[in-house]
Coordinates of C-alpha atoms in Angstrom, one line a residue:
M1 CA 0.0 -0.1 0.1
P2 CA 1.4 3.5 -0.8
F3 CA 2.1 5.9 2.0
L4 CA -1.0 7.7 3.2
P5 CA -1.0 10.9 5.2
Y6 CA -2.0 10.6 8.9
R7 CA -5.4 12.3 8.5
V8 CA -6.4 9.9 5.5
L9 CA -5.5 6.5 7.0
P10 CA -7.9 6.7 9.8
L11 CA -10.6 7.6 7.3
L12 CA -9.8 4.5 5.4
V13 CA -10.0 2.4 8.7
A14 CA -13.4 4.2 9.5
G15 CA -14.7 3.4 6.1
I16 CA -13.8 -0.2 6.3
L17 CA -15.5 -0.4 9.7
A18 CA -18.7 1.4 8.7
H19 CA -19.2 -0.9 5.6
S20 CA -18.4 -4.0 7.6
L21 CA -21.0 -3.5 10.4
P22 CA -24.0 -5.9 10.2
A23 CA -26.9 -4.0 8.6
Q24 CA -29.4 -5.1 11.1
N25 CA -27.5 -4.0 14.1
A26 CA -26.0 -0.7 12.8
W27 CA -27.5 2.4 14.2
R28 CA -26.9 6.2 14.4
S29 CA -27.3 8.5 17.3
S30 CA -30.4 10.4 17.3
L31 CA -28.2 13.6 17.7
Y32 CA -26.1 12.7 14.7
P33 CA -28.3 11.8 11.7
E34 CA -27.0 11.4 8.3
D35 CA -28.2 14.9 7.3
W36 CA -26.5 16.5 10.4
V37 CA -25.5 20.1 9.9
A38 CA -22.7 21.8 11.8
P39 CA -24.5 23.9 14.5
H40 CA -22.6 27.1 13.5
Q41 CA -24.1 26.6 10.0
A42 CA -27.7 26.2 11.1
D43 CA -30.2 28.9 10.4
N44 CA -31.0 29.2 14.1
P45 CA -27.9 28.0 16.0
P46 CA -28.6 26.2 19.3
S47 CA -27.8 27.4 22.8
F48 CA -24.8 26.2 24.5
I49 CA -26.7 26.5 27.8
H50 CA -30.2 25.2 26.9
D51 CA -30.0 23.0 24.0
L52 CA -29.1 19.3 23.1
F53 CA -26.7 19.3 20.1
L54 CA -23.3 18.0 18.9
Q55 CA -20.7 20.5 18.0
D56 CA -18.3 20.3 15.0
F57 CA -15.0 19.0 16.5
S58 CA -13.3 18.6 13.2
Y59 CA -11.0 21.7 13.6
A60 CA -8.7 20.0 16.1
G61 CA -5.0 19.3 15.4
Y62 CA -2.2 20.7 13.3
R63 CA -3.5 23.0 10.6
Q64 CA -7.0 22.2 11.6
G65 CA -6.6 18.7 10.3
E66 CA -6.4 20.0 6.8
Q67 CA -2.7 19.2 6.2
P68 CA -0.5 16.3 7.4
I69 CA 2.3 17.0 9.7
P70 CA 5.2 18.1 7.5
Q71 CA 8.4 16.5 6.8
P72 CA 10.3 19.6 5.7
E73 CA 13.6 19.5 3.8
W74 CA 15.1 22.0 6.3
K75 CA 18.8 22.4 7.1
V76 CA 20.0 19.7 9.6
F77 CA 21.8 20.6 12.7
D78 CA 23.5 17.3 13.8
A79 CA 24.0 17.6 17.6
V80 CA 26.8 15.0 17.6
E81 CA 28.6 15.8 14.4
A82 CA 28.5 19.6 14.6
F83 CA 28.1 20.4 18.3
A84 CA 29.9 17.5 20.2
A85 CA 26.8 15.9 22.0
D86 CA 27.8 12.5 23.4
P87 CA 25.6 9.8 22.3
T88 CA 27.2 7.2 24.7
G89 CA 25.7 9.2 27.7
E90 CA 28.9 9.2 29.6
T91 CA 29.2 13.0 29.6
D92 CA 26.5 15.7 29.8
S93 CA 25.1 16.8 26.5
T94 CA 22.8 19.5 27.6
A95 CA 24.9 22.4 26.5
A96 CA 25.8 20.8 23.2
I97 CA 22.2 20.1 22.2
Q98 CA 21.1 23.6 23.4
M99 CA 23.8 25.0 21.2
A100 CA 22.3 23.1 18.2
I101 CA 18.8 24.4 19.0
D102 CA 20.1 28.0 19.3
A103 CA 22.0 27.7 16.0
A104 CA 18.8 26.4 14.2
S105 CA 16.9 29.3 15.9
Q106 CA 19.3 31.9 14.7
K107 CA 19.3 30.6 11.0
G108 CA 15.5 30.9 10.9
G109 CA 14.7 27.2 11.7
G110 CA 16.0 23.8 11.0
I111 CA 16.0 20.2 12.2
V112 CA 18.1 19.4 15.2
F113 CA 19.0 15.9 14.8
L114 CA 19.9 13.4 17.6
Q115 CA 21.3 10.4 16.0
Q116 CA 21.2 6.9 17.6
G117 CA 22.3 6.9 21.2
S118 CA 21.8 7.8 24.8
Y119 CA 22.0 11.6 25.8
R120 CA 22.6 12.6 29.3
L121 CA 20.9 15.9 30.3
S122 CA 20.7 18.1 33.4
L123 CA 19.2 21.3 34.7
P124 CA 21.6 24.1 34.2
P125 CA 22.3 26.5 37.1
N126 CA 19.3 28.9 37.7
A127 CA 17.4 27.3 34.9
D128 CA 13.9 25.6 35.1
A129 CA 14.2 23.6 31.9
C130 CA 17.1 21.4 30.7
L131 CA 16.5 22.4 27.0
S132 CA 14.5 25.3 25.5
I133 CA 13.2 26.2 22.1
H134 CA 12.2 29.9 21.8
A135 CA 11.9 30.2 18.0
S136 CA 9.5 29.0 15.3
N137 CA 10.4 26.5 12.6
V138 CA 12.5 24.2 14.8
I139 CA 12.1 20.3 15.0
L140 CA 14.0 18.4 17.7
R141 CA 14.2 15.0 16.2
G142 CA 15.6 11.7 17.2
A143 CA 16.4 8.6 15.2
G144 CA 13.4 6.7 16.7
T145 CA 12.0 5.7 20.1
E146 CA 14.0 2.6 20.2
R147 CA 17.2 4.3 19.0
T148 CA 17.5 7.8 20.7
F149 CA 17.1 8.2 24.4
L150 CA 17.2 11.4 26.5
F151 CA 17.6 10.9 30.3
N152 CA 17.7 13.7 32.8
T153 CA 20.0 13.2 35.9
T154 CA 18.8 16.1 37.9
T155 CA 16.3 14.9 40.5
A156 CA 15.5 18.4 42.1
M157 CA 13.0 19.3 39.3
R158 CA 10.3 21.0 41.1
N159 CA 8.3 23.4 38.7
A160 CA 10.8 22.5 35.9
E161 CA 10.8 20.7 32.5
I162 CA 13.2 18.6 30.7
I163 CA 12.1 20.2 27.3
R164 CA 10.3 23.5 27.1
V165 CA 8.9 25.1 23.9
R166 CA 8.0 28.8 24.6
P167 CA 8.1 32.1 23.0
P168 CA 10.2 34.8 24.6
D169 CA 7.1 36.7 25.8
W170 CA 5.6 33.4 27.1
G171 CA 2.5 33.5 24.9
S172 CA -0.2 34.0 27.4
W173 CA -3.6 34.8 26.1
T174 CA -4.2 37.1 29.0
S175 CA -1.7 39.6 27.5
E176 CA -3.4 42.3 25.7
T177 CA -1.6 44.0 22.9
S178 CA -4.3 46.2 21.6
Q179 CA -7.3 47.9 23.0
E180 CA -10.3 45.7 24.1
V181 CA -13.2 46.0 21.9
L182 CA -16.6 44.9 23.3
L183 CA -19.1 42.7 21.6
A184 CA -22.2 44.6 20.3
A185 CA -24.5 41.6 20.6
D186 CA -24.7 38.3 22.5
A187 CA -23.6 35.1 20.6
L188 CA -25.1 32.3 22.7
G189 CA -24.4 29.4 20.5
P190 CA -21.7 28.2 18.1
T191 CA -20.8 30.9 15.4
R192 CA -18.1 32.2 13.4
T193 CA -19.3 35.6 13.0
I194 CA -19.5 38.1 16.0
A195 CA -20.7 41.7 16.0
L196 CA -18.3 44.2 17.6
E197 CA -18.9 47.9 18.7
Q198 CA -16.2 48.7 16.2
T199 CA -13.9 47.0 13.8
E200 CA -11.3 49.8 13.5
G201 CA -7.8 48.6 14.1
F202 CA -8.3 45.0 13.3
S203 CA -7.1 43.4 10.0
V204 CA -7.8 40.2 8.2
G205 CA -5.2 37.7 9.5
D206 CA -4.9 39.1 13.0
W207 CA -4.8 36.7 15.8
I208 CA -7.3 37.6 18.6
V209 CA -8.6 36.3 21.9
V210 CA -12.3 36.2 22.3
H211 CA -12.9 36.5 26.0
N212 CA -16.1 36.2 28.2
P213 CA -15.0 37.3 31.7
A214 CA -16.2 35.2 34.7
T215 CA -18.5 37.8 36.2
N216 CA -20.8 36.9 39.1
A217 CA -23.7 36.7 36.6
F218 CA -21.6 34.2 34.6
V219 CA -21.0 32.2 37.8
K220 CA -24.6 32.1 38.8
E221 CA -25.7 31.0 35.4
L222 CA -23.2 28.0 35.7
N223 CA -24.9 27.2 39.1
M224 CA -21.6 28.0 40.9
A225 CA -23.0 30.4 43.4
I226 CA -23.1 29.1 46.9
G227 CA -24.7 25.7 47.1
A228 CA -25.5 23.1 49.8
D229 CA -21.9 22.0 49.8
G230 CA -20.7 25.6 50.4
V231 CA -18.6 25.8 47.2
S232 CA -18.9 29.2 45.4
W233 CA -17.0 30.8 42.6
L234 CA -18.6 34.2 43.4
D235 CA -16.1 37.3 43.4
Q236 CA -13.3 35.1 42.0
A237 CA -13.1 36.7 38.4
D238 CA -9.3 37.1 38.4
S239 CA -8.6 33.6 39.4
L240 CA -11.4 32.1 37.2
G241 CA -10.5 34.2 34.1
G242 CA -13.5 33.1 32.1
P243 CA -13.6 31.3 28.6
R244 CA -11.0 32.5 26.2
I245 CA -10.5 31.2 22.7
L246 CA -7.7 32.1 20.3
R247 CA -8.9 32.8 16.8
R248 CA -7.8 34.3 13.5
I249 CA -9.9 36.9 11.7
V250 CA -10.6 35.7 8.2
A251 CA -13.1 38.4 7.1
I252 CA -14.2 41.9 8.3
D253 CA -17.7 43.4 7.6
T254 CA -17.0 47.0 8.2
D255 CA -20.6 48.1 7.3
N256 CA -22.2 45.8 9.9
K257 CA -19.1 46.0 12.3
A258 CA -18.7 42.3 12.4
I259 CA -15.8 39.8 12.1
T260 CA -15.6 36.3 10.9
L261 CA -13.5 33.9 12.8
D262 CA -11.5 30.8 11.4
I263 CA -13.1 28.3 13.9
P264 CA -16.7 28.4 15.6
T265 CA -16.9 29.7 19.2
R266 CA -17.2 27.1 22.0
W267 CA -19.2 28.8 24.7
A268 CA -21.8 31.7 25.0
L269 CA -20.5 35.2 24.7
N270 CA -22.6 37.8 26.7
T271 CA -22.6 41.6 26.6
R272 CA -23.9 41.3 30.2
D273 CA -20.3 40.1 31.1
G274 CA -18.5 42.5 28.9
A275 CA -17.5 39.9 26.3
R276 CA -14.6 41.3 24.3
V277 CA -11.9 40.8 21.7
Y278 CA -8.3 41.8 21.6
R279 CA -4.9 41.1 20.2
T280 CA -2.6 39.1 22.3
A281 CA 1.0 37.9 22.7
S282 CA 3.1 36.4 19.9
H283 CA 3.1 32.8 19.5
L284 CA 5.6 30.2 17.9
S285 CA 4.5 28.0 14.9
E286 CA 5.8 25.1 13.0
V287 CA 7.7 23.5 16.1
G288 CA 7.8 19.9 16.4
L289 CA 9.4 17.2 18.8
E290 CA 9.6 13.7 17.5
Q291 CA 11.1 10.3 17.4
F292 CA 12.8 9.7 20.8
S293 CA 12.4 8.3 24.2
I294 CA 12.6 10.5 27.4
G295 CA 13.1 9.5 31.1
N296 CA 14.3 10.9 34.5
H297 CA 16.5 9.5 37.2
R298 CA 14.3 8.9 40.3
V299 CA 14.4 10.9 43.4
P300 CA 15.7 8.9 46.3
G301 CA 13.6 8.7 49.4
S302 CA 10.6 6.6 50.7
E303 CA 7.9 9.3 51.6
W304 CA 5.5 10.0 48.9
G305 CA 2.2 10.9 50.6
E306 CA -0.7 12.9 49.0
T307 CA 0.5 16.3 50.5
D308 CA 4.2 15.6 50.9
Y309 CA 4.8 17.9 47.8
T310 CA 4.5 20.9 50.3
D311 CA 7.2 19.7 52.6
P312 CA 10.9 20.6 51.5
S313 CA 12.1 17.7 53.6
K314 CA 10.3 15.0 51.7
P315 CA 11.4 13.7 48.2
A316 CA 7.9 14.5 46.8
Y317 CA 8.8 18.2 47.1
H318 CA 11.5 17.9 44.5
A319 CA 9.3 16.0 42.0
H320 CA 6.2 18.1 42.3
D321 CA 4.9 19.9 39.2
S322 CA 7.8 18.8 36.9
F323 CA 7.1 17.7 33.4
A324 CA 9.0 15.9 30.7
I325 CA 7.8 18.3 28.0
E326 CA 5.9 21.6 28.0
M327 CA 4.6 23.4 24.9
R328 CA 3.5 26.9 25.7
G329 CA 2.4 29.6 23.3
V330 CA 2.4 27.6 20.1
V331 CA 0.0 27.4 17.1
N332 CA 0.3 24.6 14.6
G333 CA 2.9 22.4 16.3
W334 CA 3.3 18.8 17.0
I335 CA 4.8 16.3 19.5
Q336 CA 4.8 12.7 17.9
D337 CA 6.3 9.3 18.3
I338 CA 7.7 9.9 21.8
R339 CA 8.0 7.4 24.7
S340 CA 8.9 7.6 28.3
F341 CA 11.4 4.9 29.5
N342 CA 13.1 3.9 32.6
P343 CA 16.7 5.1 32.7
K344 CA 17.9 2.3 34.9
N345 CA 15.8 3.4 37.9
D346 CA 15.6 0.5 40.6
N347 CA 11.9 1.3 41.1
G348 CA 10.9 1.2 37.5
A349 CA 9.9 4.8 37.3
H350 CA 10.1 6.6 33.8
L351 CA 9.1 10.2 34.9
L352 CA 9.3 12.1 38.3
S353 CA 5.8 13.3 38.0
N354 CA 4.1 14.6 34.8
G355 CA 4.4 13.9 31.0
V356 CA 3.4 16.5 28.5
K357 CA 1.6 19.8 29.1
L358 CA 0.1 22.3 26.5
E359 CA -0.5 25.7 27.7
W360 CA -1.9 28.7 25.7
S361 CA -1.5 26.7 22.6
R362 CA -3.9 25.9 19.6
N363 CA -4.0 23.3 16.9
I364 CA -1.3 21.1 18.2
T365 CA -1.3 17.4 17.4
L366 CA 0.0 15.0 19.9
Q367 CA 0.1 11.4 18.3
R368 CA 1.6 8.1 19.0
L369 CA 2.7 9.0 22.5
H370 CA 3.4 6.4 25.1
L371 CA 3.8 7.9 28.6
S372 CA 3.6 6.0 31.9
H373 CA 5.1 5.1 35.3
A374 CA 5.0 8.4 37.2
Q375 CA 7.1 8.2 40.4
Y376 CA 4.9 10.8 42.2
G377 CA 1.2 11.0 41.9
G378 CA 0.3 13.1 45.0
G379 CA -2.0 16.1 45.2
G380 CA -1.2 19.5 43.8
G381 CA -1.2 18.3 40.2
N382 CA 1.3 15.3 39.9
G383 CA 1.3 12.2 38.0
Y384 CA -0.6 13.4 34.9
M385 CA 0.6 12.0 31.7
I386 CA -0.9 14.5 29.2
R387 CA -2.3 17.8 30.6
L388 CA -4.2 20.2 28.5
N389 CA -4.0 23.5 30.2
S390 CA -5.5 26.4 28.3
A391 CA -5.5 24.7 25.1
N392 CA -7.9 25.2 22.0
E393 CA -8.5 22.7 19.1
C394 CA -5.7 20.3 19.9
L395 CA -5.7 16.8 19.0
V396 CA -4.4 13.8 21.1
A397 CA -4.5 10.7 18.8
D398 CA -3.1 7.0 18.9
S399 CA -1.7 7.4 22.4
E400 CA -1.2 5.3 25.5
V401 CA -1.1 6.5 29.0
G402 CA -0.9 4.4 32.2
H403 CA 0.6 3.5 35.7
C404 CA -0.1 7.3 36.8
R405 CA -2.5 9.2 38.9
H406 CA -4.4 10.6 35.7
G407 CA -3.9 9.7 32.1
I408 CA -5.3 12.8 30.2
V409 CA -6.5 15.9 32.0
M410 CA -8.5 18.8 30.8
W411 CA -8.0 21.9 33.0
R412 CA -9.5 25.5 33.1
M413 CA -12.0 27.6 31.2
E414 CA -9.6 28.5 28.5
N415 CA -9.6 24.8 27.5
S416 CA -12.1 23.8 24.7
G417 CA -12.5 22.2 21.3
N418 CA -9.9 19.6 22.0
V419 CA -10.3 16.0 20.6
I420 CA -8.8 12.8 22.3
T421 CA -9.2 9.9 19.8
R422 CA -8.2 6.3 19.6
C423 CA -6.2 6.4 22.9
Y424 CA -5.7 3.8 25.5
D425 CA -5.8 4.7 29.2
H426 CA -4.9 1.8 31.6
N427 CA -3.9 1.1 35.3
S428 CA -4.5 4.7 36.5
G429 CA -4.6 5.7 40.1
I430 CA -1.0 4.6 40.6
Q431 CA 2.2 6.2 41.6
I432 CA 5.6 4.2 41.4
A433 CA 6.9 5.8 44.6
D434 CA 10.0 4.1 46.2
T435 CA 10.1 0.4 45.8
S436 CA 6.6 -0.6 44.8
P437 CA 3.5 0.9 43.2
Q438 CA 1.1 2.7 45.6
P439 CA -2.5 3.9 45.0
T440 CA -3.3 7.6 44.5
A441 CA -6.4 9.6 45.2
G442 CA -7.1 10.4 41.5
I443 CA -8.1 8.0 38.9
G444 CA -8.6 8.1 35.0
S445 CA -8.7 10.8 32.4
D446 CA -10.9 13.6 33.3
H447 CA -12.1 17.1 33.1
H448 CA -10.2 18.1 36.2
G449 CA -11.7 21.3 37.1
V450 CA -12.8 24.9 36.5
F451 CA -15.0 24.3 33.6
S452 CA -13.1 22.9 30.7
H453 CA -15.9 22.7 28.1
S454 CA -16.9 21.5 24.6
N455 CA -14.3 18.8 24.2
L456 CA -14.5 15.3 22.6
F457 CA -13.4 11.8 23.7
D458 CA -13.7 9.7 20.5
S459 CA -13.2 6.0 20.0
N460 CA -11.0 5.6 23.1
R461 CA -10.3 2.3 25.2
V462 CA -10.0 2.0 28.9
E463 CA -8.7 -0.7 31.1
R464 CA -8.7 -0.3 34.9
A465 CA -9.4 3.4 34.3
Y466 CA -12.3 5.5 33.4
L467 CA -13.3 8.8 31.6
E468 CA -14.9 11.6 33.5
A469 CA -16.6 15.1 33.2
A470 CA -18.3 15.6 36.6
Y471 CA -18.7 18.1 39.4
R472 CA -15.8 18.0 41.8
G473 CA -16.9 20.3 44.6
D474 CA -14.1 21.8 46.8
W475 CA -11.2 19.9 45.4
G476 CA -8.2 22.0 44.8
G477 CA -9.0 25.5 46.0
N478 CA -8.3 28.9 44.7
P479 CA -10.6 28.4 42.9
D480 CA -12.2 25.1 43.9
H481 CA -12.5 22.6 41.0
G482 CA -16.3 22.8 41.1
M483 CA -18.0 22.6 37.7
T484 CA -15.6 20.9 35.3
S485 CA -17.5 20.8 32.0
S486 CA -20.4 21.2 29.7
Q487 CA -21.2 20.2 26.1
T488 CA -18.5 17.6 26.2
L489 CA -19.1 14.3 24.2
F490 CA -18.0 10.8 24.9
W491 CA -18.3 8.8 21.6
N492 CA -17.8 5.2 21.3
T493 CA -15.8 4.2 24.4
R494 CA -14.7 0.7 24.8
G495 CA -13.9 -0.8 28.2
D496 CA -11.7 -3.9 28.7
A497 CA -12.0 -4.0 32.6
Y498 CA -13.3 -1.8 35.3
H499 CA -11.1 0.0 37.8
E500 CA -11.3 -1.7 41.2
K501 CA -12.9 1.5 42.6
A502 CA -15.5 1.9 39.9
D503 CA -18.3 0.0 38.2
Y504 CA -18.3 2.2 35.0
I505 CA -16.0 3.4 32.3
V506 CA -17.6 6.9 31.7
H507 CA -19.0 9.2 34.2
S508 CA -20.7 12.3 33.1
Q509 CA -22.4 15.0 35.3
Q510 CA -21.9 18.1 33.4
F511 CA -23.6 21.5 33.7
G512 CA -26.5 21.8 31.2
H513 CA -25.9 19.1 28.7
G514 CA -23.2 16.5 28.4
Y515 CA -23.2 13.3 26.2
I516 CA -22.3 9.6 26.3
I517 CA -23.1 8.0 23.0
G518 CA -21.9 4.3 22.5
T519 CA -20.0 2.0 24.9
S520 CA -18.8 -1.5 24.3
G521 CA -16.3 -4.2 25.7
N522 CA -16.3 -6.5 28.7
A523 CA -16.8 -3.2 30.8
S524 CA -19.3 -1.0 29.2
A525 CA -21.5 0.5 32.1
I526 CA -21.7 4.4 32.7
R527 CA -22.5 6.6 35.5
L528 CA -24.7 9.7 35.3
T529 CA -25.4 10.1 39.0
E530 CA -23.6 12.4 41.5
K531 CA -20.5 11.5 43.5
R532 CA -20.7 14.7 45.5
P533 CA -23.8 14.9 47.6
G534 CA -26.1 17.8 46.5
S535 CA -24.3 18.3 43.2
A536 CA -27.2 17.0 41.2
E537 CA -29.0 20.4 41.7
R538 CA -26.1 22.1 40.0
T539 CA -25.9 19.7 37.0
A540 CA -29.6 19.1 36.2
P541 CA -30.7 17.7 33.8
V542 CA -29.2 14.2 33.8
D543 CA -26.7 14.0 30.9
F544 CA -27.8 12.5 27.6
S545 CA -26.8 8.7 26.9
E546 CA -27.5 6.4 24.1
G547 CA -26.2 3.2 22.9
I548 CA -24.8 1.7 26.1
D549 CA -23.1 -1.5 25.3
R550 CA -23.9 -1.1 21.5
G551 CA -20.9 1.0 20.5
E552 CA -19.4 -1.8 18.2
S553 CA -22.3 -1.2 15.7
L554 CA -22.4 2.6 16.0
I555 CA -22.1 4.5 12.7
P556 CA -19.8 6.3 12.4
Q557 CA -17.3 4.6 14.6
S558 CA -15.3 8.0 14.9
I559 CA -17.3 11.1 14.8
Y560 CA -14.1 13.1 14.6
Q561 CA -13.1 11.5 11.4
D562 CA -16.6 11.7 10.0
Q563 CA -16.9 15.4 10.8
L564 CA -13.4 16.1 9.3
Q565 CA -14.4 14.3 6.1
R566 CA -17.6 16.3 6.0
R567 CA -15.9 19.6 6.4
T568 CA -12.8 19.3 4.3
G569 CA -14.4 17.0 1.5
V570 CA -11.8 14.3 1.9
E571 CA -13.5 11.1 1.0
A572 CA -12.6 7.8 2.7
P573 CA -11.5 5.2 0.0
A574 CA -14.0 2.5 -0.5
S575 CA -13.2 -0.9 1.0
N576 CA -12.7 -3.9 -1.4

């Protein structure tokens, strides 16, 4: 078979599956008929807050799924041949690899190549990342996950990363580089067109943030004023922030004072709250990390309790909030074909705490990642293999997470439009700790807190883990995790085995409406009821469910691939 681009091959698979399903058993969701129309294209778009509907999730991933991840013929900067990195791992290669990255950056981009071997890294003095990329058009590439290995020998990694990608101005969407312009009308459902009080100062091609502040009216509408459990988000606008999406202007109607966005909105925009748009900080683009394995020497010590990360005398303190990779302030980037590995740790740990984090980033593709075996999975945000923190329209595909506190985590109001597809989450609620695995308080892949909304979990598999978008009450603090999601869809989930602490593979208890459509496997049950007493009042009505234990005959098997095909016009090849 000739090579097929990444976005085409799954379409072929989906087409074969759809054609091979028994006709008498095949079924479609009542919310996704054959004549489904993307809601932002409807004559009367539905309301995010009040209506049952499925959004168009096809914009996720590199270049909105419209182009494969590139293999550019850029200049190659060989870290060994040109910069004296040591592939034997005997001497530290941090400075040499960083020199190669800096050389590529100064030349306007390039491929930093790490040939077969093992590369010793460490945290430079006064630094909080071993390796840093601060420019666009840079690819850090190994020779393959079984050939190139990066191992970090620094064990005091609190709040630090092994590899960081970040623009010089940090790329935060909270940074305003133009005057704010208020919306002239509410936009309460999915739309690509918004009316402004003025369009002067904006141009086609501008990158803007669309922001709905978390006013007390917004909080009350989300049922997050004081409830029976005492949890409240009132008067916390600064810490909550409010939904933000990064969009590009593709058209301006000066007569009607309206702009057209490249991707639909994901939550209601209210003039009541002072919904607004503004230009924001710069971002990097066309940055990729690929084809290597990554690991960290373990922290010595035997105390790994839930709150030990707050005590400088405990080993957990030094592992806290560390990541293998952070990608921040990037649009159209990728992390692919990367594995965690054990760099000869006697306890089997691969990573100190966390795997990959996306922050203030859009249209990033994470694919074929295998991340597992976190040494610490205590409180405070530890033991997460993939964390989407303020990410828009990002794609996580064909990846495996396990032996950790949480597999894949969605976090904060700025997080929306993301797709998790064909991933495998197993053996969650575990930390490697000192000599043998220990249970953690957290389990599974979840919408972790503070209203990460309008995301899709599509065609995933779980084993001794589960997927969740449910009210979490007073977990966390400043602000409390509270309401975690709304309008998130769990489509066609397969369960191989239940977690020992759960008799379900998906738990959905979202504000307004959430959706579970299609489950299958040896473990296929779901949960729609509350875990937190009194939370049902906040999340009523009960979320929509359909096709439980019937996912194997659901058409389409992947709603993400089907929507991508509908929008882009790419046809899946017919099966033979």
